[in-house]
mmCIF file of C-alpha atoms and ligand atoms in Angstrom:
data_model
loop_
_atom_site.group_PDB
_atom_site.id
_atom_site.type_symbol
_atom_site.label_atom_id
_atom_site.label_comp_id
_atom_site.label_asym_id
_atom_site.label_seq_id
_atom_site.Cartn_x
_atom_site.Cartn_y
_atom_site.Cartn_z
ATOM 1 C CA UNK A 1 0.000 0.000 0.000
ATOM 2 C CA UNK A 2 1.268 3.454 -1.095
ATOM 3 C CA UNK A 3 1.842 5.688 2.038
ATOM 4 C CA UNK A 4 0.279 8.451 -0.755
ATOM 5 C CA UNK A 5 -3.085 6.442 -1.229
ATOM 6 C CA UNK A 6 -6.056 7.101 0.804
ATOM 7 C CA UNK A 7 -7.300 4.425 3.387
ATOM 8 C CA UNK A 8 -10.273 2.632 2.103
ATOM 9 C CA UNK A 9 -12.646 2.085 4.152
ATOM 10 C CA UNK A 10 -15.757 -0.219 3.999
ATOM 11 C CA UNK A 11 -19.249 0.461 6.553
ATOM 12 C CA UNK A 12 -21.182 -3.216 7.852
ATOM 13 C CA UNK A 13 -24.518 -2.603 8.935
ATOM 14 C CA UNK A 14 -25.771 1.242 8.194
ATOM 15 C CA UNK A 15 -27.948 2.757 11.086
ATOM 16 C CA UNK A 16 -27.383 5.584 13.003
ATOM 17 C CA UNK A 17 -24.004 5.241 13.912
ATOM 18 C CA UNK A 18 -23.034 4.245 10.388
ATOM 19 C CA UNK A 19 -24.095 7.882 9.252
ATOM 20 C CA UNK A 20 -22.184 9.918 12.115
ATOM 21 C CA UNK A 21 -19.283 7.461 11.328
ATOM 22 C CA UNK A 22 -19.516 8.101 7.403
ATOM 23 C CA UNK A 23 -19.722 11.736 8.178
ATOM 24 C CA UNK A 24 -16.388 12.001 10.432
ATOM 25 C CA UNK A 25 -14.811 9.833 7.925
ATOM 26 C CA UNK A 26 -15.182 12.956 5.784
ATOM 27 C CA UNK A 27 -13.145 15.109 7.673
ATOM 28 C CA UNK A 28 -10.054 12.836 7.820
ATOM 29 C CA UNK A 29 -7.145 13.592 5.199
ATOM 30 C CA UNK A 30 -6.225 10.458 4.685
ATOM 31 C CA UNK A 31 -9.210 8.361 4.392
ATOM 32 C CA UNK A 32 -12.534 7.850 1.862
ATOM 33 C CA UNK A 33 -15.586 5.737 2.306
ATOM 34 C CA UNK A 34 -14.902 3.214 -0.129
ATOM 35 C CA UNK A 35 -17.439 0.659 0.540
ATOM 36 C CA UNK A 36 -20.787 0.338 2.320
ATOM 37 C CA UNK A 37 -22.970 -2.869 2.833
ATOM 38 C CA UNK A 38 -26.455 -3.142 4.194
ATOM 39 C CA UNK A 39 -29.199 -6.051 4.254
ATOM 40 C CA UNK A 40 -31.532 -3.804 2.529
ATOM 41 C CA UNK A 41 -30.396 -2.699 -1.598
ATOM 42 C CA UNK A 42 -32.077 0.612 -1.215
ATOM 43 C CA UNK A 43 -30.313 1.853 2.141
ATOM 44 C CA UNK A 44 -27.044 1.269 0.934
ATOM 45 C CA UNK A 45 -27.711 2.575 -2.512
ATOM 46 C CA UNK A 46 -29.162 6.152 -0.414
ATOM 47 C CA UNK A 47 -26.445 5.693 1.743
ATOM 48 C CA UNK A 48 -23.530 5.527 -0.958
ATOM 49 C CA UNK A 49 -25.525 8.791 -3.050
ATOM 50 C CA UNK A 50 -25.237 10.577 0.105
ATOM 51 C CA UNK A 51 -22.104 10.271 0.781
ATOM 52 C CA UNK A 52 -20.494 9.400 -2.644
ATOM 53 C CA UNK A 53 -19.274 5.875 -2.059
ATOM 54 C CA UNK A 54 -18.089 4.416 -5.235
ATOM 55 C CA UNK A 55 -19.219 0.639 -3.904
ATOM 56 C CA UNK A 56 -22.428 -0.323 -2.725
ATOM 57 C CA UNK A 57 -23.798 -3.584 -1.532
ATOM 58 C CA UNK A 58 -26.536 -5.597 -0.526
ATOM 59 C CA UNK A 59 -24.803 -7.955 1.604
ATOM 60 C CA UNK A 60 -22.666 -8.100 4.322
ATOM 61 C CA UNK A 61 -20.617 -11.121 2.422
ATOM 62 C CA UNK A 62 -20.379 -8.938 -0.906
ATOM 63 C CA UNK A 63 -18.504 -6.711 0.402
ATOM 64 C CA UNK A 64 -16.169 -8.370 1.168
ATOM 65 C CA UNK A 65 -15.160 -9.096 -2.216
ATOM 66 C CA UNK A 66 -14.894 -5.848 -2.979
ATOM 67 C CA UNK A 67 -11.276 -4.659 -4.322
ATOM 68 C CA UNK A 68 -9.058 -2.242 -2.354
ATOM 69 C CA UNK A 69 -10.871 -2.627 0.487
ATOM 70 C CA UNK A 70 -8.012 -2.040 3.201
ATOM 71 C CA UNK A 71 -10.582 -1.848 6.942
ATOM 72 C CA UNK A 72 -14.301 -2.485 7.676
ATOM 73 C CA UNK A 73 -15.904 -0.633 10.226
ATOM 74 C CA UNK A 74 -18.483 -2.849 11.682
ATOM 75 C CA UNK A 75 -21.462 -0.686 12.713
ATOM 76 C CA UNK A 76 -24.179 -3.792 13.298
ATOM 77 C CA UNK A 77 -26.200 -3.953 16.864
ATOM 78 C CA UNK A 78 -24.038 -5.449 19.597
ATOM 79 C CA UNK A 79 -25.542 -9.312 18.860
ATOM 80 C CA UNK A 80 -23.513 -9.222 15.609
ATOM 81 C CA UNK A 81 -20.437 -7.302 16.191
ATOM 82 C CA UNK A 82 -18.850 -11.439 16.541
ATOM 83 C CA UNK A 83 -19.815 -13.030 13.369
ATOM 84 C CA UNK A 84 -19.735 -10.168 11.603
ATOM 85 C CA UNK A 85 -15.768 -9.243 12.899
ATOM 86 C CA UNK A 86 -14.771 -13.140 12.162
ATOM 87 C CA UNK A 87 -16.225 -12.788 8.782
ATOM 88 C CA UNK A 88 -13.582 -9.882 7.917
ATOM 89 C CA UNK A 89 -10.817 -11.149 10.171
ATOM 90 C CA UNK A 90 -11.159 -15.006 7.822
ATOM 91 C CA UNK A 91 -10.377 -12.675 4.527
ATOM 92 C CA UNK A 92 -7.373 -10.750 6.508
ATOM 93 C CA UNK A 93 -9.695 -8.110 6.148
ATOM 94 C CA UNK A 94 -8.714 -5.350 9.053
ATOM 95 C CA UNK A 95 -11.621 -4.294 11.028
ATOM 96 C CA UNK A 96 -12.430 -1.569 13.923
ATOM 97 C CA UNK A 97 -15.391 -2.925 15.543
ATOM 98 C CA UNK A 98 -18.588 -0.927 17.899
ATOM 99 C CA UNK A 99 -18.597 -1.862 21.484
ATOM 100 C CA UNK A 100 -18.944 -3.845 23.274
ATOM 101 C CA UNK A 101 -16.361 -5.799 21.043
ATOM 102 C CA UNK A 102 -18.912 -9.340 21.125
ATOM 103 C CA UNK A 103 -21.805 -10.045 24.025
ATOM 104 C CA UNK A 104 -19.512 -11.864 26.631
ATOM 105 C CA UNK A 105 -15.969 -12.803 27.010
ATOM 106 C CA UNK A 106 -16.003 -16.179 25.011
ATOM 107 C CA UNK A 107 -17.175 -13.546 21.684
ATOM 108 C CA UNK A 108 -14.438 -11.190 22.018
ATOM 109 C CA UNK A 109 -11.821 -14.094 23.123
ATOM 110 C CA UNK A 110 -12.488 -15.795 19.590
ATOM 111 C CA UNK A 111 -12.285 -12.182 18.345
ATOM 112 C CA UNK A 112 -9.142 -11.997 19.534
ATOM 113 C CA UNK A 113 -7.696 -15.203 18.747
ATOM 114 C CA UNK A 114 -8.825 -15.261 15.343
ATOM 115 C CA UNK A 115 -7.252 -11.757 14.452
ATOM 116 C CA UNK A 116 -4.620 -13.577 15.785
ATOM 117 C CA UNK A 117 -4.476 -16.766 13.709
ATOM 118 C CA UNK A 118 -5.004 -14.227 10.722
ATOM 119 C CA UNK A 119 -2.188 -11.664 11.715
ATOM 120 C CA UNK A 120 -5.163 -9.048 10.689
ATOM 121 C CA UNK A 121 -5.916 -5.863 12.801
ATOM 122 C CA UNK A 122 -8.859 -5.992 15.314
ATOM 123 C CA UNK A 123 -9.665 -2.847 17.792
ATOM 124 C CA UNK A 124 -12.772 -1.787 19.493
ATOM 125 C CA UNK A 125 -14.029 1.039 18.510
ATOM 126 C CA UNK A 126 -13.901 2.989 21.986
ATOM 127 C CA UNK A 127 -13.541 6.003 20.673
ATOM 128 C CA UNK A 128 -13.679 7.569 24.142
ATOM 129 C CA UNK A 129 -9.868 6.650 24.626
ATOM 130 C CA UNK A 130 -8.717 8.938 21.596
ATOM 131 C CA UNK A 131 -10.505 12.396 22.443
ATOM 132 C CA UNK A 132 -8.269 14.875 22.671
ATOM 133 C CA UNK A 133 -9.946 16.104 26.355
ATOM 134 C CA UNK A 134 -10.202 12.647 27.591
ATOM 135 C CA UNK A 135 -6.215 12.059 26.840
ATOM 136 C CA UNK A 136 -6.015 15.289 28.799
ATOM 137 C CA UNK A 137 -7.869 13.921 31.736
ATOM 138 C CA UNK A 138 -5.437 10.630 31.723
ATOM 139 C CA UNK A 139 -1.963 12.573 31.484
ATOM 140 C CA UNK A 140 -3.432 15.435 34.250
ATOM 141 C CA UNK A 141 -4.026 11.980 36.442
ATOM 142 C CA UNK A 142 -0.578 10.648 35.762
ATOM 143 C CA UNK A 143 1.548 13.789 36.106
ATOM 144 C CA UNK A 144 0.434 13.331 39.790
ATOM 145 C CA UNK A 145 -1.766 17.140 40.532
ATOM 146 C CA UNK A 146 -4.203 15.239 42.040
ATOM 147 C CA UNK A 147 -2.500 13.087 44.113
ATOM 148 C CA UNK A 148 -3.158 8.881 44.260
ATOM 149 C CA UNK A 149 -6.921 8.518 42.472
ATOM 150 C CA UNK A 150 -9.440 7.186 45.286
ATOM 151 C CA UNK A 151 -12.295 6.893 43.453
ATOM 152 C CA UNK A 152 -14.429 8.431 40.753
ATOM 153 C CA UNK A 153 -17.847 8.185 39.995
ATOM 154 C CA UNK A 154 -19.234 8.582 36.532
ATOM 155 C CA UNK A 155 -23.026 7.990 35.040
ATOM 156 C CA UNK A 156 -24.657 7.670 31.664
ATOM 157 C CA UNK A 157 -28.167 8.526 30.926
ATOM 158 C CA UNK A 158 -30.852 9.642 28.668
ATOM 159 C CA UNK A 159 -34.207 8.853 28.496
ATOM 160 C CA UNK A 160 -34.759 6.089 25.492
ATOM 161 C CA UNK A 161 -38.725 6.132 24.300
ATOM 162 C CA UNK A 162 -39.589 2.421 25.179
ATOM 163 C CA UNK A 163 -40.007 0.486 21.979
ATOM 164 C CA UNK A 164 -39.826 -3.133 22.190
ATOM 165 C CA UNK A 165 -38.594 -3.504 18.384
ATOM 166 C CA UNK A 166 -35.989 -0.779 18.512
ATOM 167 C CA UNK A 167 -32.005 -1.811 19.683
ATOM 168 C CA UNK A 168 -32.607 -0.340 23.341
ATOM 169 C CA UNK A 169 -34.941 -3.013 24.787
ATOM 170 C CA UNK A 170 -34.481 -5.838 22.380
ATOM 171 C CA UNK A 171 -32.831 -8.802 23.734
ATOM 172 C CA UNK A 172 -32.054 -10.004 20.824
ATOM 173 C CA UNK A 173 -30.049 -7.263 19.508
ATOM 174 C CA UNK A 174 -28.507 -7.312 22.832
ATOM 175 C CA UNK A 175 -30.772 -4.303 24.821
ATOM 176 C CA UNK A 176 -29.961 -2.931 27.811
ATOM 177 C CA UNK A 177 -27.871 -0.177 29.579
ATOM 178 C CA UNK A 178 -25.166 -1.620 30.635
ATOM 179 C CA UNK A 179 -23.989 -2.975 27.405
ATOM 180 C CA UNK A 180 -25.232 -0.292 24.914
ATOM 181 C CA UNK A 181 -23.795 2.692 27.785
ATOM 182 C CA UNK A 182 -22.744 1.266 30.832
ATOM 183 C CA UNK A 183 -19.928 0.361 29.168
ATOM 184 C CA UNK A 184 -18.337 3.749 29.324
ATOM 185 C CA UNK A 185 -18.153 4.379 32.768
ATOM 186 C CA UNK A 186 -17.056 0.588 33.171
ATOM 187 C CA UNK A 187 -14.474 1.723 30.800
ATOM 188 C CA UNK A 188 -13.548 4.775 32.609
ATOM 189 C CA UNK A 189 -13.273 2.653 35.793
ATOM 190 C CA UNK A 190 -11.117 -0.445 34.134
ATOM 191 C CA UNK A 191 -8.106 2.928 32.807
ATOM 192 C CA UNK A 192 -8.006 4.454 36.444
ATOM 193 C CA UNK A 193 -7.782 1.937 38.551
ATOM 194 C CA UNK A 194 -7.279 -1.519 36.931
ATOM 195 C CA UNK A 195 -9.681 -4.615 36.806
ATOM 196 C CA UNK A 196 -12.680 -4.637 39.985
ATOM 197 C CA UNK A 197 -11.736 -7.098 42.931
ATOM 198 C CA UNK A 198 -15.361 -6.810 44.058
ATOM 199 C CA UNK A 199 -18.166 -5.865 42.599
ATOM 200 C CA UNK A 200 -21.721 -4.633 43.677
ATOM 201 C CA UNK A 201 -24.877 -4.237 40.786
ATOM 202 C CA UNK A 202 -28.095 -3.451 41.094
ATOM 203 C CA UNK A 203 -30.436 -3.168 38.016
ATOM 204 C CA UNK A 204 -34.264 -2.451 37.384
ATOM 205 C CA UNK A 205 -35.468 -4.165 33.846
ATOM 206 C CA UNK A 206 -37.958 -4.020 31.338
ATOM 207 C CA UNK A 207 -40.937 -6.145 30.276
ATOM 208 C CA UNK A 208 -38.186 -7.724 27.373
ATOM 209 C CA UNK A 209 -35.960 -8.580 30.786
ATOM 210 C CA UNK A 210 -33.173 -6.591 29.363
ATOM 211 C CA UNK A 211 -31.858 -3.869 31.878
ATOM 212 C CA UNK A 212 -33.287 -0.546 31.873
ATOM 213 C CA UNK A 213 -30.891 1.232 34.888
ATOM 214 C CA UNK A 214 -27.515 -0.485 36.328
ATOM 215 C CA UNK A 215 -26.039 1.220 39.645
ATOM 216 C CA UNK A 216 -22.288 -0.238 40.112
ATOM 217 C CA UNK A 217 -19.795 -0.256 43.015
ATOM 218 C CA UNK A 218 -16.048 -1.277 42.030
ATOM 219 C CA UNK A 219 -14.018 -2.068 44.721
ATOM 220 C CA UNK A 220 -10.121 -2.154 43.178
ATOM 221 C CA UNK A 221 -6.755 -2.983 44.854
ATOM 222 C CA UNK A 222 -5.755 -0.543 47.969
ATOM 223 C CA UNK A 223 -9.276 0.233 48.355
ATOM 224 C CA UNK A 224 -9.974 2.533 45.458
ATOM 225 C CA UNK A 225 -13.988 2.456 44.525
ATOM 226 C CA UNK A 226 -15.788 3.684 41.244
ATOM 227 C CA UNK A 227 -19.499 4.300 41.481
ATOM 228 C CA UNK A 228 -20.925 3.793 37.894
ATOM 229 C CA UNK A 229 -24.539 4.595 36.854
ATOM 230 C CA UNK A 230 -26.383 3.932 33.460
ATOM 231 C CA UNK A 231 -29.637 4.080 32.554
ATOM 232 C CA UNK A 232 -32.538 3.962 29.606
ATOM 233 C CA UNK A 233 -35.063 5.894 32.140
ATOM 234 C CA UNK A 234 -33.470 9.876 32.610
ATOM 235 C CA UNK A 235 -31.198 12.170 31.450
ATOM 236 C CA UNK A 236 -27.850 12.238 33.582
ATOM 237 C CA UNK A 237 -25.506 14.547 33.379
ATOM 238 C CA UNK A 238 -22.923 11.848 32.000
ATOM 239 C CA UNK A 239 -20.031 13.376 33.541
ATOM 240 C CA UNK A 240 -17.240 11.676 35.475
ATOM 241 C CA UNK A 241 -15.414 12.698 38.590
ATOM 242 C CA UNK A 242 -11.479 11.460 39.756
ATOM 243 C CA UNK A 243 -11.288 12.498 43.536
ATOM 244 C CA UNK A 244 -7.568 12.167 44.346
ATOM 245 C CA UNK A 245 -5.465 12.572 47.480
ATOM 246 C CA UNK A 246 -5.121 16.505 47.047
ATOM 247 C CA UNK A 247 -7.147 17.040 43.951
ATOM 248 C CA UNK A 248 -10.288 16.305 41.306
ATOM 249 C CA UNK A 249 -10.440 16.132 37.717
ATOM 250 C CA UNK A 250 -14.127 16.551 36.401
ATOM 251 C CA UNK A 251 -14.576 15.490 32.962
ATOM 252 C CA UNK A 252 -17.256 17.502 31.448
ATOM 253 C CA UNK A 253 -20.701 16.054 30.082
ATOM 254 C CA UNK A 254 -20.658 14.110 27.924
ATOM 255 C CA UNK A 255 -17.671 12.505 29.585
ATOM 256 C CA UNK A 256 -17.214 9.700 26.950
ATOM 257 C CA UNK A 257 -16.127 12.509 23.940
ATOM 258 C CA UNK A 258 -15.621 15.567 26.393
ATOM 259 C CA UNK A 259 -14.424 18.832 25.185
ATOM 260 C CA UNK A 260 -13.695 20.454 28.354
ATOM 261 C CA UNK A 261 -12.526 19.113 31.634
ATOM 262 C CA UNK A 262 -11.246 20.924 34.779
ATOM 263 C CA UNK A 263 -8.796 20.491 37.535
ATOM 264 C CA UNK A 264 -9.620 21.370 41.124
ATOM 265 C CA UNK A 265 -6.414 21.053 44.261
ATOM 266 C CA UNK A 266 -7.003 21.472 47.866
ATOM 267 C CA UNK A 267 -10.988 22.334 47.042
ATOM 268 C CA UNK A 268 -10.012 25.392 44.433
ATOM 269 C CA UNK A 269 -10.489 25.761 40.722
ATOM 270 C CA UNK A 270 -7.185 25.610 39.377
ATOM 271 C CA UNK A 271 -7.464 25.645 35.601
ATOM 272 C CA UNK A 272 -9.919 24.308 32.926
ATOM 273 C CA UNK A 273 -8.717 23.128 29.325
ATOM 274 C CA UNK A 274 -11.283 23.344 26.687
ATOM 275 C CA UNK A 275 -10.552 21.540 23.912
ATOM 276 C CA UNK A 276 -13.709 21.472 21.442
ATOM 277 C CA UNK A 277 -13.269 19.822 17.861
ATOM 278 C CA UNK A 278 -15.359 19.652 14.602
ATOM 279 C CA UNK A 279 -17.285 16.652 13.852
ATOM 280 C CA UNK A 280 -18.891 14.150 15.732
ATOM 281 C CA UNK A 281 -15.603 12.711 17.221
ATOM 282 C CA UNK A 282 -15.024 9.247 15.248
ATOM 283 C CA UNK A 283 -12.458 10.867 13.620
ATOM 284 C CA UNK A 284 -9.374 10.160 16.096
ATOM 285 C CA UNK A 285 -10.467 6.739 16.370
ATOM 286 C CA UNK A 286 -10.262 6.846 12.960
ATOM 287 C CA UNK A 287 -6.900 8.539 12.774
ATOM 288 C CA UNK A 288 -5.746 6.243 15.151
ATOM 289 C CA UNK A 289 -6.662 2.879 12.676
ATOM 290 C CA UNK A 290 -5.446 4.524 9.929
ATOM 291 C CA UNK A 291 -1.831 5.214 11.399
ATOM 292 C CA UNK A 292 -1.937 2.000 12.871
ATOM 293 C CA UNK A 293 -2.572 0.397 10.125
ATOM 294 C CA UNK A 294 0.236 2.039 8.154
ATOM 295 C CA UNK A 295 2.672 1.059 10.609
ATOM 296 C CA UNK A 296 1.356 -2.496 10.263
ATOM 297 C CA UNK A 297 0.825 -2.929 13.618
ATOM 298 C CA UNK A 298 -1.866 -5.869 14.736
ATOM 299 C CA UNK A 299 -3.595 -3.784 17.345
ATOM 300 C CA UNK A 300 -3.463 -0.091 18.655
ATOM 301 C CA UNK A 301 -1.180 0.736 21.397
ATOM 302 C CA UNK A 302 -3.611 2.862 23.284
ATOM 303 C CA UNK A 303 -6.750 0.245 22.764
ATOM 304 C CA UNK A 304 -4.669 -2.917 22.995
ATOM 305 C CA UNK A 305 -7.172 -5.929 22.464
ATOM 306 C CA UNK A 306 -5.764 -6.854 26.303
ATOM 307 C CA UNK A 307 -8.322 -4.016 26.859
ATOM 308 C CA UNK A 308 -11.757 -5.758 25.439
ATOM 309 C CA UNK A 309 -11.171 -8.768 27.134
ATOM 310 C CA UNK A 310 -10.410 -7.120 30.172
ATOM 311 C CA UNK A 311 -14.119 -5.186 29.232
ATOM 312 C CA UNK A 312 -16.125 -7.958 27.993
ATOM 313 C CA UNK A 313 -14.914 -9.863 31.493
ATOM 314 C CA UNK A 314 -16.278 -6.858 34.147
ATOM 315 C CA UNK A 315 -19.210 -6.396 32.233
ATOM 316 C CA UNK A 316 -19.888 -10.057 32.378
ATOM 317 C CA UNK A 317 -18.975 -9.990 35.962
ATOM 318 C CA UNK A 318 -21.625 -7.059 36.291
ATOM 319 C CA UNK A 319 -24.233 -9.316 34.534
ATOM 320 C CA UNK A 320 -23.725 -12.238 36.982
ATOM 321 C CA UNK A 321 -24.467 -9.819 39.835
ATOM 322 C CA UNK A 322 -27.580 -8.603 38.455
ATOM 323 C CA UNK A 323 -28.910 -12.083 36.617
ATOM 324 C CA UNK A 324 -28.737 -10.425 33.172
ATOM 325 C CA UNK A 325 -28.258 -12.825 30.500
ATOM 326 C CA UNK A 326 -28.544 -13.206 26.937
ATOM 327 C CA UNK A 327 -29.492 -17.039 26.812
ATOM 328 C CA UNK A 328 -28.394 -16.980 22.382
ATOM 329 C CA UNK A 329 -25.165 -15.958 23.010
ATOM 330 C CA UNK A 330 -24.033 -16.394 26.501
ATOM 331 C CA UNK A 331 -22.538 -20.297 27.194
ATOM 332 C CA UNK A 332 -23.850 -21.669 30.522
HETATM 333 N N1 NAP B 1 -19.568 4.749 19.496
HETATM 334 C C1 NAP B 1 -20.734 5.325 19.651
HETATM 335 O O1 NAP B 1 -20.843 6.508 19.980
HETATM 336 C C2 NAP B 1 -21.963 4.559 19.364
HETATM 337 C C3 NAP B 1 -23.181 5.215 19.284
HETATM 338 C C4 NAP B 1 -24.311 4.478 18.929
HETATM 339 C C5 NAP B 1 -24.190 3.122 18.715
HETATM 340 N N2 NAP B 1 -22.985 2.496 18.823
HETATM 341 C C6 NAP B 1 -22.864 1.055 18.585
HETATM 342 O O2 NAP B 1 -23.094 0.823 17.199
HETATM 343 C C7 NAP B 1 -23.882 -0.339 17.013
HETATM 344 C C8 NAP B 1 -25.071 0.032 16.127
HETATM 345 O O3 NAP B 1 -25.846 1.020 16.781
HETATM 346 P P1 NAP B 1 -26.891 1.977 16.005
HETATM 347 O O4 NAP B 1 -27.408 2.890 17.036
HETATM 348 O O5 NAP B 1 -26.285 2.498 14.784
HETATM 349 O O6 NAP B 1 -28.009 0.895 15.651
HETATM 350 P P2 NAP B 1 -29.111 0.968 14.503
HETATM 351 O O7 NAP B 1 -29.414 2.377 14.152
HETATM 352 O O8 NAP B 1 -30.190 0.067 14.922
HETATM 353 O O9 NAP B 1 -28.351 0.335 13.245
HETATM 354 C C9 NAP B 1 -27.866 -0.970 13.244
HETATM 355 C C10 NAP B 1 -27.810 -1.460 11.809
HETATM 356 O O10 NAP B 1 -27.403 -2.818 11.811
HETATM 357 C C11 NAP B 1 -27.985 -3.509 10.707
HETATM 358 N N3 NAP B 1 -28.633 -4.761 11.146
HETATM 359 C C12 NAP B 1 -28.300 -5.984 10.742
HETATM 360 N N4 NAP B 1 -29.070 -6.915 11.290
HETATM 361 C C13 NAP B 1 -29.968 -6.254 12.051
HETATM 362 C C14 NAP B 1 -31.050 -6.676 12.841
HETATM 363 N N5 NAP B 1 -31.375 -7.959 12.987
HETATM 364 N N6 NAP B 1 -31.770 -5.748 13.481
HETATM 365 C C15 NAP B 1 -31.438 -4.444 13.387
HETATM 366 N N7 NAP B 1 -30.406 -3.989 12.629
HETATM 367 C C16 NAP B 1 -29.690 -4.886 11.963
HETATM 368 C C17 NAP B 1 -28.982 -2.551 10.088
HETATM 369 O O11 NAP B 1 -28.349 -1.990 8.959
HETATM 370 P P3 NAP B 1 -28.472 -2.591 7.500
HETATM 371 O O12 NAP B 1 -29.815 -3.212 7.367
HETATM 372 O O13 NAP B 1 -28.287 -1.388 6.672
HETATM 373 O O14 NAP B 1 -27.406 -3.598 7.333
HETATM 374 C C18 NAP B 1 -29.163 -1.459 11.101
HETATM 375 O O15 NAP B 1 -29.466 -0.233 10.503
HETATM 376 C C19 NAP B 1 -24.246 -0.844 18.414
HETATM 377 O O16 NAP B 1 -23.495 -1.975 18.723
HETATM 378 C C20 NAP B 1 -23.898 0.297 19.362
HETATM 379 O O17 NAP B 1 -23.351 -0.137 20.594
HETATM 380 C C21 NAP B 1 -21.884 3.206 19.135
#
């Protein structure tokens, strides 16, 4: 691959997030939107008019046929994110994946082993990990101006319109908060302070027995706690808080692609670093595939696949507390 040609990417699966992704995918130099598949001819014919696609398809398995394809960004609800990622990974085909990586450990553990077996890239697309404000927060926390973190306490919450069809509440497509949002204070929790070595869950569910609210206590090594909160039900302010020894670093709503975060020490406002960008905020994860990719290098160094497993586990962990399973997918 010339280090002059543009990355080519290829969409699976084009919803909502497909669009937003499509869009940021616009604003980055050194990519195009080569290739976009759907299960349905006319959305991906719409979809590649809208947003000038040269290749359109009406299957998942068409595309990947399709020449020059160099990554697929797998945009499918949460219940496909597996087969659809082993698909690619079997061709060599690189791939950047929506979380949660697969349903439950054993998914994102064949994930992993099969990018593996194929020497073919594989990340997560936790696009959280490369906003410019969130780095911010993680380098303020490890220069030390707050001190050893203690705990932190982050939520995630807006109020979904209950629809028994839609993603949200369908078990099939695996609904629920903790999976579809939870995840990103789990997240948060699994970067500060490492993996849970005891964990408290408490959830409230819908009539499709998916989980509608999930209230989480971490406790971690040396007695750090997170308290984590998601939910279908209200608006939160989805913000996060690290309390450390002699400080706190708030990270602004929406905490999972902040653009402003600030630093208290000792109680008092000491400085806050607003860093807005255009776009949705796909594009560093983007960035970050691309320049992996170029480098050849199997997985990202910032979202190692170490990292998904080390997800999919806790949130598994989280499911066991609250008895929230997803009987097509999880192995008993
Ligand atoms: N990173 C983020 O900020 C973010 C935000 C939202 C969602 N996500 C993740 O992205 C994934 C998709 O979310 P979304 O909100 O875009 O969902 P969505 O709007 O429901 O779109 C999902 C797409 O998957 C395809 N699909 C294939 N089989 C399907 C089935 N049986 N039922 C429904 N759709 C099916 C459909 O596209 P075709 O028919 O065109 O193939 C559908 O449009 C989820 O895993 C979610 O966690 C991430």
């Amino acid at each position: 691959m010339g280090i002059q040609r543009k990355m080519n990417w290829g969409i699976i699966g084009l919803g909502k997030i497909a669009r937003k992704f499509a869009a940021d995918l616009q604003i980055v130099p050194d990519a195009r939107l080569h290739a976009v598949a759907s299960t349905s001819r006319e959305r991906s014919t719409a979809f590649a008019q809208q947003f000038n696609v040269p290749h359109a398809f009406d299957s998942y398995q068409a595309l990947l046929e399709c020449p020059d394809l160099d990554v697929v960004y797998i945009a499918t609800p949460h219940t496909l994110h597996c087969e659809n990622t082993l698909m690619c990974l079997e061709r060599k085909i690189p791939v950047l994946c929506e979380k949660p990586a697969g349903m439950n450990p054993q998914e994102v553990h064949k994930m992993v082993t099969t990018a593996t077996l194929n020497h073919t890239f594989l990340m997560e697309a936790m696009w959280t990990q490369f906003i410019p404000a969130f780095k911010k927060s993680m380098s303020l926390l490890a220069s030390g101006v707050i001190g050893k973190p203690l705990s932190i306490k982050a939520d995630f919450g807006f109020a979904a319109p209950y629809n028994v069809d839609g993603r949200a509440f369908n078990k099939d497509l695996g609904g629920g908060s903790l999976l579809d949002i939870g995840i990103y204070p789990v997240f948060l929790a699994l970067e500060i302070f490492g993996q849970p070595i005891d964990i408290q869950a408490f959830a409230q569910f819908s009539p499709t027995a998916v989980d509608t609210t999930c209230a989480i206590l971490f406790k971690h090594e040396k007695g750090a706690l997170s308290m984590l909160h998601s939910t279908f039900t209200s608006l939160t302010n989805t913000e996060a808080y690290i309390y450390g020894e002699q400080g706190t670093i708030h990270i602004h709503p929406r905490f999972h692609h902040p653009e402003k975060i600030s630093l208290h020490v000792q109680g008092k406002p000491v400085k806050e670093f607003s860093m807005p960008y255009q776009g949705n905020g796909y594009q560093f994860e983007i960035e970050e595939v691309n320049r992996c990719l170029r480098k050849k290098l199997l997985e990202s160094p910032l979202m190692p696949l170490e990292k998904s497993v080390r997800l999919a586990e806790t949130l598994y962990k989280i499911r066991e507390k609250i008895g929230l399973v997803y009987p097509k997918q999880d192995v008993l």
